[in-house]
Amino acid sequence: MTDTVLFILEIVGTAVFAASGALAGLQRQLDAFGVVILGVCTACGGGVIRDLTLGITPPVMFCQPVYALVAMGVSALVFLPAVRHLLAVESRAYELVMLWLDSIGLGLFTVVGVQCAFQQAQDYNLFLLVFVGVITGVGGGVLRDVLSNQKPYIFVKHFYACPTLIGALLCALCWRHLGDIPSMLLGAAVILVLRLCAAHFRWGLPHAADLPE
Amino acid sequence: MTDTVLFILEIVGTAVFAASGALAGLQRQLDAFGVVILGVCTACGGGVIRDLTLGITPPVMFCQPVYALVAMGVSALVFLPAVRHLLAVESRAYELVMLWLDSIGLGLFTVVGVQCAFQQAQDYNLFLLVFVGVITGVGGGVLRDVLSNQKPYIFVKHFYACPTLIGALLCALCWRHLGDIPSMLLGAAVILVLRLCAAHFRWGLPHAADLPE
Amino acid sequence: MTDTVLFILEIVGTAVFAASGALAGLQRQLDAFGVVILGVCTACGGGVIRDLTLGITPPVMFCQPVYALVAMGVSALVFLPAVRHLLAVESRAYELVMLWLDSIGLGLFTVVGVQCAFQQAQDYNLFLLVFVGVITGVGGGVLRDVLSNQKPYIFVKHFYACPTLIGALLCALCWRHLGDIPSMLLGAAVILVLRLCAAHFRWGLPHAADLPE
């Protein structure tokens, strides 16, 4: 049961992150292959960083082709005329679709990272669980931004790392009380809601320029 | 016998990738040390990524100085007046030399990556063999482009990842039928020929902008 | 005794590298969270690269929260009005403060990297010791520059990698004669002095453009 739910969460996370990477590639005028590669890197990057950190070699995505295949399929779908047409007509659509895709992927990968750290050793300290969760969640997106030569999202978008940290902490703290699946769903939901609220209400942290000196 | 051929292939791959990195550094106006460092990163980056992925620590290049020393020597050679003079006079020379160096290195490192994955475990699935080959081949070049702050070659050059994938697949499929050395030479040759053809006949994949909506 | 000195060196290195990362974030107009994240990545990046290279998983910084906490605290301090005011008034201050912070951190992390490689195996060759020292020292700074989308310091600043190499070599060579702590202090001091001299006397290596053809 746990394994099935976990697998579904991972596949959904992979699909939405692949779509966000492919969209970023489309926006940057890459060709079909570049779009697919950027999609796969974004979808699988976080997991690879997580596995290398925990000492799982070769990383899971190299042993089980399903993740890369899902990422390739989804990235190719983004190249369909209907999708590109929508993005061309509705300029605001790109920002909005990206926000949703990125937030869902961020939430799912963060809690999957926490779960993976728990599985490796039951006696890991809270700090490691939360940190592994955070780098799993943000890793793919940072890779996408570095590879497509943009200022990483995590530095410029208000309130990107903050919800990830809160969600990972909540997930790790509730683990023993609520059980694994409920904790993961709670953590992912909190991350999604916090990010959507931040975007809607334009929450932000102070910039150096805004502060009194 | 196999070990000798493998060693020669690795050294040649290291030398041509080092030259491509050093040339990129020269083009970007780096100083002598920057040119050498970029050469070493390009030549050794793919191997380090391969070893970390397969769980070989410390990576081979840290234990056997010969790879880094060859990369340093070749990068320093690129700094010779004669080489720089040629590049300055013939503006087209840079593109052409880079294409050849990069294609030879890409082919050799890809098949060396497949060989290395086979050696670690005989029962690896085809997907892992091909994927490890591809990241070993493209890793050094991506590192070169990210470190010198350029859009990675792999996203913008038509037909960069495609031949790598085809060559790695061919090499892995022929392994048991043709033997290791013939499979590696075949895979590397296919990658080189496909890339040169792609550049000569201007093969390319559709860009989003070219497609009917 | 050795452990205590080593711990102090690591914490000081973490603090100064965190400050350099946070300053770079401030300069790039990041918000409070971005500044802290860049500080943590800079301070902990070199250590993570070192641990992955030596096969120490999970990396030390994930198991012992003290490093990340010190990095967070220091990065937050950089956000104080007094610090920002000083930087705004004295435009030259940024360059000078960055040079000192970066040089101290570079020296300390390089020798800590050499120590860590020694500890993993007594029979490592000199090449591995020096190389692990160098990537530990420069790793955090390269990560800072790549993440903040700048040409890595190591390529553009005269005499950045050279002192690191000299200091790491000196530290590794003196290890058995002088003992561990004196060798480390010597190596770190040499790196600091060489970098400050290089900046003061404007030492530099030839650029391609300067050389006769």
XYZ file of C-alpha atoms in Angstrom:
639
model
C 0.000 0.000 0.000
C 2.675 2.478 1.085
C 4.828 1.490 -1.868
C 1.990 2.009 -4.349
C 1.107 5.454 -2.992
C 4.792 6.398 -2.922
C 5.228 5.270 -6.520
C 2.198 7.300 -7.651
C 3.476 10.415 -5.829
C 6.891 10.021 -7.449
C 5.445 9.551 -10.942
C 3.149 12.573 -10.602
C 6.069 14.661 -9.296
C 8.247 13.479 -12.170
C 5.563 14.342 -14.720
C 4.881 17.878 -13.482
C 8.590 18.699 -13.073
C 9.272 17.350 -16.570
C 6.512 19.601 -17.916
C 7.981 22.629 -16.105
C 11.442 21.887 -17.537
C 10.069 21.371 -21.041
C 8.108 24.628 -20.839
C 11.251 26.483 -19.752
C 13.052 24.957 -22.746
C 10.244 26.031 -25.096
C 10.415 29.552 -23.682
C 14.189 29.573 -24.321
C 13.693 28.522 -27.985
C 15.425 25.148 -27.658
C 14.843 22.492 -30.308
C 12.797 19.331 -29.694
C 15.719 17.395 -28.236
C 16.822 20.234 -25.978
C 13.273 20.537 -24.651
C 13.169 16.814 -23.806
C 16.619 16.820 -22.174
C 15.793 19.838 -20.027
C 12.546 18.096 -19.030
C 14.382 14.917 -18.000
C 17.102 16.828 -16.098
C 14.486 18.810 -14.168
C 12.380 15.738 -13.389
C 15.246 13.437 -12.380
C 17.827 15.911 -11.058
C 16.427 16.168 -7.541
C 16.293 12.389 -7.162
C 19.859 11.924 -8.367
C 21.155 14.561 -5.913
C 19.165 12.854 -3.124
C 20.575 9.397 -3.959
C 24.175 10.606 -4.210
C 23.776 12.379 -0.852
C 22.411 9.251 0.828
C 25.011 7.023 -0.840
C 22.523 5.117 -3.033
C 24.533 4.222 -6.164
C 23.689 3.902 -8.956
C 20.826 6.371 -8.358
C 17.319 4.898 -8.642
C 16.536 6.686 -11.918
C 19.398 4.850 -13.623
C 18.112 1.444 -12.493
C 14.388 1.954 -13.116
C 13.750 3.408 -16.566
C 10.141 4.326 -15.760
C 10.986 7.757 -14.337
C 13.067 8.885 -17.297
C 10.522 7.430 -19.746
C 7.639 9.322 -18.083
C 9.725 12.501 -18.131
C 10.537 12.014 -21.835
C 6.903 11.343 -22.734
C 5.578 14.371 -20.866
C 8.276 16.651 -22.302
C 7.393 15.497 -25.817
C 3.697 16.237 -25.150
C 4.590 19.842 -24.289
C 5.853 20.151 -27.859
C 2.348 19.507 -29.276
C 0.900 22.383 -31.331
C -2.137 22.808 -29.047
C 0.038 23.395 -25.985
C 2.347 25.809 -27.759
C -0.603 27.657 -29.248
C -2.150 28.191 -25.830
C 1.111 29.580 -24.478
C 1.560 31.879 -27.467
C -1.953 33.324 -27.237
C -2.114 33.665 -23.474
C 1.112 35.263 -22.369
C 0.016 35.116 -18.742
C -0.633 31.378 -19.072
C 3.073 30.535 -18.988
C 3.630 32.080 -15.557
C 0.498 30.520 -14.100
C 1.057 27.012 -15.484
C 4.684 27.108 -14.381
C 3.673 28.150 -10.850
C 1.270 25.220 -10.470
C 3.570 22.614 -12.041
C 6.571 23.778 -10.067
C 4.651 23.954 -6.771
C 3.117 20.480 -7.084
C 6.477 18.975 -8.053
C 8.245 20.843 -5.260
C 5.791 19.547 -2.670
C 5.864 15.933 -3.830
C 9.630 15.665 -4.252
C 10.309 17.263 -0.878
C 8.245 14.698 1.033
C 9.564 11.832 -1.114
C 13.064 13.009 -0.127
C 12.127 12.928 3.566
C 10.683 9.416 3.116
C 13.832 8.227 1.364
C 16.061 9.554 4.159
C 13.876 7.804 6.761
C 14.104 4.538 4.849
C 17.905 4.630 4.729
C 18.206 4.837 8.513
C 15.595 5.126 11.235
C 17.881 7.026 13.580
C 18.708 9.969 11.325
C 18.411 13.276 13.098
C 15.666 15.753 12.217
C 18.146 18.110 10.555
C 19.250 15.500 8.008
C 15.661 14.480 7.192
C 14.598 18.078 6.560
C 17.735 18.983 4.604
C 17.554 15.940 2.346
C 13.882 16.748 1.731
C 14.677 20.341 0.799
C 17.517 19.501 -1.635
C 15.423 16.769 -3.251
C 12.605 19.270 -3.767
C 14.611 22.208 -5.038
C 17.430 20.252 -6.785
C 15.646 19.651 -10.078
C 14.533 23.258 -10.405
C 17.990 24.635 -9.627
C 19.502 22.290 -12.232
C 16.907 23.475 -14.777
C 17.755 27.119 -14.117
C 21.542 26.644 -14.115
C 21.453 24.583 -17.338
C 19.209 27.086 -19.103
C 21.504 29.848 -17.859
C 18.991 31.740 -15.747
C 19.233 33.155 -12.230
C 17.913 30.229 -10.177
C 14.213 30.631 -9.334
C 15.023 29.834 -5.714
C 16.861 33.155 -5.330
C 14.476 35.457 -7.125
C 10.970 34.122 -6.510
C 9.619 35.336 -3.193
C 8.945 32.554 -0.800
C 10.331 29.591 -2.689
C 12.608 27.897 -0.168
C 10.576 28.934 2.876
C 7.487 26.752 2.194
C 9.770 23.846 1.261
C 11.486 24.082 4.636
C 8.160 24.337 6.500
C 6.652 21.404 4.601
C 9.703 19.173 5.094
C 9.810 19.982 8.825
C 6.086 19.305 9.259
C 6.348 16.029 7.343
C 9.307 14.819 9.428
C 7.730 15.876 12.741
C 4.359 14.184 12.059
C 5.962 10.973 10.739
C 5.662 8.905 13.907
C 2.313 10.338 14.979
C 0.324 10.342 11.735
C 2.085 7.564 9.828
C 4.087 7.932 6.620
C 1.478 8.476 3.887
C -0.622 11.054 5.805
C 2.545 12.965 6.801
C 3.731 13.059 3.210
C 0.380 14.244 1.862
C 0.153 16.880 4.607
C 3.693 18.153 3.912
C 3.132 18.319 0.145
C -0.248 20.059 0.566
C 1.231 22.673 2.915
C 4.012 23.440 0.430
C 1.521 23.785 -2.453
C -0.912 26.001 -0.505
C 1.839 28.236 0.911
C 3.358 28.813 -2.529
C 0.010 29.562 -4.178
C -0.894 31.956 -1.348
C 2.522 33.637 -1.618
C 1.998 34.172 -5.349
C -1.610 35.364 -4.961
C -1.063 37.732 -2.043
C 2.384 38.714 -3.276
C 4.103 37.738 -0.034
C 7.768 38.476 -0.072
C 10.773 38.792 2.151
C 12.570 42.116 2.517
C 15.178 42.939 -0.105
C 18.296 44.773 0.958
C 17.121 47.784 -1.052
C 13.774 48.015 0.792
C 15.186 48.100 4.286
C 15.940 51.223 6.299
C 19.660 51.695 6.718
C 45.016 -6.270 -24.450
C 41.582 -4.911 -23.614
C 43.086 -2.815 -20.826
C 45.712 -1.306 -23.131
C 43.189 -0.377 -25.825
C 40.849 1.030 -23.165
C 43.663 3.106 -21.669
C 44.611 4.507 -25.096
C 40.982 5.402 -25.854
C 40.659 7.159 -22.494
C 43.885 9.116 -22.949
C 42.939 10.224 -26.473
C 39.471 11.235 -25.245
C 41.030 13.148 -22.341
C 43.447 14.957 -24.670
C 40.824 16.092 -27.218
C 38.333 17.161 -24.532
C 41.094 19.080 -22.728
C 41.911 20.854 -25.995
C 38.238 21.740 -26.539
C 37.989 23.150 -22.996
C 41.219 25.108 -23.350
C 40.059 26.545 -26.692
C 36.772 27.631 -25.107
C 38.779 29.314 -22.344
C 40.980 31.074 -24.891
C 37.887 32.272 -26.743
C 36.525 33.659 -23.437
C 39.765 35.588 -22.754
C 40.728 33.638 -19.640
C 44.316 33.819 -18.371
C 46.771 30.883 -18.650
C 45.611 29.268 -15.422
C 41.935 29.631 -16.251
C 42.553 28.007 -19.638
C 44.280 25.025 -17.997
C 41.592 24.629 -15.317
C 38.794 24.717 -17.882
C 40.704 22.132 -19.925
C 41.064 19.803 -16.934
C 37.409 20.214 -15.869
C 36.211 19.411 -19.396
C 38.519 16.411 -19.774
C 37.911 14.897 -16.342
C 34.357 16.077 -15.578
C 32.581 13.291 -17.451
C 34.645 10.611 -15.736
C 34.032 12.049 -12.271
C 30.255 12.186 -12.876
C 30.393 8.571 -14.148
C 32.335 7.351 -11.101
C 30.089 9.145 -8.588
C 27.040 7.676 -10.344
C 28.448 4.142 -10.207
C 29.633 4.568 -6.616
C 33.372 4.440 -7.440
C 35.002 6.683 -4.798
C 37.396 8.362 -4.923
C 36.888 8.796 -8.696
C 39.597 7.264 -10.877
C 41.012 10.634 -11.931
C 41.876 11.416 -8.312
C 43.781 8.156 -7.874
C 45.630 8.062 -11.189
C 47.317 11.389 -11.937
C 47.932 10.520 -15.588
C 44.543 11.810 -16.807
C 44.842 15.196 -15.144
C 48.485 15.529 -16.205
C 47.643 14.799 -19.856
C 44.781 17.307 -19.664
C 47.089 19.948 -18.149
C 49.788 19.349 -20.764
C 47.390 19.557 -23.713
C 45.690 22.682 -22.325
C 49.077 24.364 -21.947
C 49.928 23.462 -25.565
C 46.801 25.292 -26.740
C 48.338 28.422 -25.247
C 51.286 28.253 -27.694
C 51.588 31.252 -30.041
C 51.257 29.124 -33.190
C 47.903 27.708 -32.124
C 46.536 31.083 -31.072
C 47.794 32.663 -34.258
C 45.962 30.096 -36.397
C 42.728 30.718 -34.549
C 43.073 34.475 -34.836
C 43.726 34.416 -38.587
C 41.152 31.783 -39.496
C 37.930 32.728 -37.727
C 36.203 29.660 -39.166
C 38.975 27.425 -37.784
C 37.699 27.694 -34.206
C 34.284 26.242 -35.074
C 35.736 23.447 -37.171
C 38.479 22.416 -34.735
C 35.988 22.501 -31.867
C 33.555 20.297 -33.794
C 36.198 17.626 -34.445
C 37.703 17.688 -30.936
C 34.308 17.641 -29.265
C 32.968 14.852 -31.511
C 35.971 12.545 -31.026
C 35.936 13.105 -27.263
C 32.159 12.608 -27.121
C 32.396 9.297 -28.964
C 35.289 7.912 -26.912
C 33.954 8.950 -23.503
C 30.482 7.591 -24.266
C 31.745 4.076 -25.030
C 34.221 4.191 -22.124
C 31.240 5.008 -19.887
C 29.324 1.990 -21.222
C 32.388 -0.215 -20.623
C 32.766 1.094 -17.073
C 29.104 0.366 -16.275
C 29.469 -3.187 -17.659
C 32.559 -3.743 -15.522
C 30.788 -2.709 -12.314
C 28.067 -5.320 -12.748
C 27.374 -7.774 -15.521
C 23.641 -7.772 -14.888
C 22.959 -4.073 -15.325
C 19.965 -3.377 -17.535
C 20.358 -1.821 -20.976
C 18.856 1.468 -19.801
C 21.536 1.977 -17.158
C 24.359 1.115 -19.565
C 23.136 3.577 -22.171
C 22.398 6.349 -19.662
C 25.767 6.075 -17.935
C 27.408 6.169 -21.363
C 25.497 9.305 -22.339
C 26.240 11.251 -19.140
C 29.910 10.247 -19.290
C 30.068 11.535 -22.856
C 28.185 14.793 -22.424
C 29.179 15.509 -18.783
C 32.511 17.166 -19.477
C 31.087 19.428 -22.172
C 28.128 20.507 -20.042
C 30.510 21.322 -17.168
C 32.675 23.353 -19.582
C 29.675 25.335 -20.789
C 28.172 25.934 -17.326
C 31.536 27.011 -15.850
C 32.240 29.375 -18.748
C 28.716 30.716 -18.368
C 27.386 29.736 -21.786
C 24.162 28.066 -22.833
C 25.166 24.389 -22.816
C 26.149 23.175 -26.296
C 23.883 20.159 -25.773
C 20.783 22.380 -25.930
C 21.697 24.607 -28.844
C 23.758 22.495 -31.251
C 21.525 20.483 -33.524
C 21.952 16.817 -33.089
C 24.292 16.688 -30.118
C 22.584 14.279 -27.724
C 20.961 12.196 -30.454
C 24.149 10.602 -31.876
C 25.412 10.003 -28.339
C 22.273 8.049 -27.532
C 22.465 6.046 -30.775
C 26.166 5.257 -30.304
C 25.743 4.195 -26.670
C 22.789 1.970 -27.557
C 24.655 0.360 -30.450
C 27.733 -0.224 -28.287
C 25.707 -1.847 -25.486
C 23.666 -4.014 -27.879
C 26.704 -5.343 -29.771
C 28.726 -6.014 -26.594
C 28.044 -9.733 -26.297
C 28.061 -10.421 -30.066
C 31.103 -8.470 -31.237
C 33.157 -8.374 -28.048
C 34.084 -5.297 -26.030
C 36.764 -3.526 -28.089
C 34.962 -3.826 -31.484
C 31.692 -2.641 -29.901
C 33.418 0.377 -28.391
C 35.163 1.333 -31.620
C 31.912 0.895 -33.555
C 29.940 3.042 -31.090
C 32.558 5.813 -31.052
C 32.821 5.817 -34.860
C 29.030 6.042 -35.277
C 28.896 9.027 -32.916
C 31.723 10.809 -34.748
C 30.273 10.180 -38.244
C 26.736 11.167 -37.248
C 27.915 14.434 -35.703
C 30.104 15.362 -38.665
C 27.261 14.541 -41.077
C 24.837 16.581 -38.984
C 27.171 19.583 -39.110
C 27.903 19.203 -42.838
C 24.327 18.650 -44.041
C 22.913 20.979 -41.384
C 20.582 18.353 -39.957
C 18.428 19.714 -37.190
C 15.383 19.010 -35.148
C 12.337 21.269 -35.351
C 12.339 24.329 -33.122
C 9.081 25.406 -31.551
C 9.152 28.535 -33.717
C 9.363 26.541 -36.975
C 6.353 24.336 -36.371
C 2.821 25.027 -37.609
C 0.512 25.871 -34.743
C 43.506 18.500 20.775
C 43.770 17.905 17.014
C 40.005 17.484 16.826
C 39.362 20.742 18.670
C 41.734 22.740 16.466
C 40.273 21.101 13.363
C 36.739 21.943 14.480
C 37.678 25.584 15.122
C 39.342 25.873 11.696
C 36.270 24.388 10.010
C 33.869 26.694 11.837
C 35.944 29.793 11.050
C 36.167 28.716 7.398
C 32.415 28.112 7.315
C 31.717 31.536 8.821
C 33.910 33.530 6.435
C 32.707 31.634 3.349
C 29.085 32.134 4.456
C 29.769 35.866 4.785
C 31.311 35.960 1.294
C 28.295 34.159 -0.182
C 25.834 36.403 1.642
C 27.695 39.515 0.470
C 27.570 38.265 -3.112
C 23.816 37.730 -2.680
C 23.371 41.236 -1.290
C 25.325 42.652 -4.228
C 23.006 40.734 -6.600
C 19.874 42.199 -4.936
C 18.558 38.891 -3.609
C 15.947 38.896 -0.833
C 16.710 37.831 2.755
C 16.141 34.147 2.072
C 18.193 34.141 -1.120
C 21.077 35.772 0.758
C 20.974 33.088 3.452
C 20.740 30.216 0.945
C 23.669 31.532 -1.080
C 25.639 31.878 2.160
C 24.903 28.270 3.156
C 25.697 26.892 -0.324
C 29.023 28.732 -0.387
C 29.971 27.666 3.141
C 28.947 24.021 2.835
C 29.421 23.372 -0.894
C 33.132 22.605 -0.730
C 32.649 20.130 2.107
C 29.833 18.315 0.319
C 31.927 17.973 -2.860
C 34.847 16.699 -0.728
C 32.671 14.111 1.054
C 31.037 12.840 -2.157
C 34.495 12.518 -3.742
C 35.844 10.539 -0.790
C 32.694 8.401 -0.564
C 31.541 9.783 2.820
C 27.728 9.605 2.671
C 25.675 11.306 3.888
C 28.103 14.259 3.830
C 29.163 15.560 7.250
C 27.179 18.789 6.939
C 23.949 16.797 6.709
C 24.712 14.872 9.902
C 26.049 17.699 12.037
C 23.744 20.728 11.932
C 26.348 23.051 13.466
C 27.961 23.975 10.118
C 24.705 24.924 8.395
C 23.501 26.763 11.505
C 26.697 28.833 11.734
C 26.414 29.600 8.006
C 22.780 30.672 8.420
C 23.577 32.864 11.420
C 26.479 34.615 9.730
C 24.521 35.153 6.508
C 21.685 36.703 8.508
C 24.161 39.040 10.236
C 25.307 40.338 6.846
C 21.740 41.565 6.359
C 22.068 43.950 9.327
C 21.646 47.654 8.480
C 25.124 48.579 9.742
C 26.844 46.135 7.416
C 24.781 47.154 4.401
C 25.339 50.814 5.188
C 29.108 50.367 5.239
C 29.025 48.599 1.873
C 26.803 51.266 0.347
C 28.993 54.162 1.526
C 32.364 52.578 0.800
C 32.170 51.116 -2.679
C 35.733 49.859 -2.415
C 34.878 48.069 0.849
C 33.008 45.286 -0.943
C 36.029 44.220 -2.988
C 38.386 44.383 -0.022
C 36.130 42.557 2.444
C 35.374 39.884 -0.167
C 39.093 39.373 -0.834
C 39.878 38.804 2.861
C 36.853 36.572 3.554
C 37.391 34.519 0.427
C 41.132 34.133 1.018
C 40.792 33.025 4.650
C 38.038 30.565 3.744
C 40.013 29.273 0.773
C 43.083 28.623 2.920
C 41.217 26.903 5.748
C 39.005 24.704 3.551
C 41.936 23.612 1.397
C 43.939 22.282 4.344
C 40.829 20.774 5.950
C 40.301 18.930 2.642
C 43.852 17.579 2.733
C 43.343 16.464 6.351
C 40.102 14.730 5.467
C 41.737 12.832 2.585
C 44.576 11.730 4.901
C 42.075 10.511 7.477
C 40.201 8.364 4.947
C 43.315 6.414 4.011
C 46.916 6.806 5.090
C 48.259 5.474 1.810
C 46.643 7.940 -0.558
C 49.070 9.319 -3.093
C 50.193 12.939 -3.017
C 48.170 13.766 -6.123
C 44.882 12.744 -4.514
C 45.639 14.649 -1.298
C 46.425 17.850 -3.173
C 43.489 17.542 -5.580
C 40.954 16.864 -2.843
C 42.344 19.859 -0.960
C 42.000 22.102 -4.003
C 38.413 21.118 -4.850
C 37.399 21.450 -1.191
C 38.858 24.942 -1.136
C 37.515 26.230 -4.430
C 34.253 24.198 -4.533
C 32.142 26.519 -2.414
C 33.214 29.612 -4.316
C 32.573 28.026 -7.719
C 29.107 26.956 -6.557
C 28.428 30.522 -5.331
C 29.451 31.965 -8.692
C 27.555 29.420 -10.815
C 24.372 29.786 -8.728
C 24.511 33.578 -8.845
C 25.113 33.320 -12.580
C 28.538 34.938 -12.689
C 31.739 33.926 -14.435
C 33.444 31.848 -11.739
C 35.980 33.904 -9.743
C 38.498 31.105 -10.257
C 38.725 31.901 -13.970
C 38.852 35.668 -13.854
C 40.692 36.616 -10.668
C 44.422 36.547 -11.161
C 46.154 33.994 -9.088
C 43.207 32.235 -7.482
C 43.897 28.564 -8.127
C 47.673 28.900 -8.052
C 48.052 29.718 -4.313
C 45.520 26.995 -3.492
C 47.637 24.436 -5.313
C 50.856 25.645 -3.640
C 49.286 25.667 -0.169
C 47.755 22.188 -0.576
C 51.049 20.768 -1.835
C 53.014 22.346 1.024
C 50.514 21.093 3.591
C 50.617 17.517 2.238
C 54.416 17.478 1.955
C 55.020 18.755 5.503
C 52.403 16.467 7.069
C 54.760 13.753 8.330
C 57.580 16.114 9.262
C 55.770 18.927 11.048
C 52.665 17.091 12.258
C 49.079 17.721 11.189
C 48.104 20.980 12.889
C 51.322 22.906 12.048
C 51.130 21.717 8.420
C 47.539 22.860 8.142
C 48.241 26.274 9.654
C 51.270 26.680 7.408
C 49.326 25.732 4.267
C 46.415 28.047 5.104
C 48.774 30.930 5.930
C 50.671 30.520 2.667
C 47.420 30.603 0.688
C 46.226 33.737 2.489
C 49.540 35.597 2.122
C 49.971 34.652 -1.550
C 46.447 35.829 -2.425
C 46.810 39.121 -0.559
C 50.195 39.740 -2.200
C 48.744 38.887 -5.603
C 45.935 41.393 -5.092
C 48.231 44.105 -3.710
C 51.012 43.826 -6.269
C 48.562 42.973 -9.057
C 50.284 39.735 -9.950
C 48.711 38.039 -12.880
C 49.243 35.346 -15.422
C 49.470 36.193 -19.114
C 46.198 36.456 -21.011
C 46.093 35.210 -24.557
C 45.609 38.787 -25.729
C 48.806 40.014 -24.027
C 51.159 37.490 -25.543
C 53.229 37.996 -28.672
C 51.984 35.832 -31.520
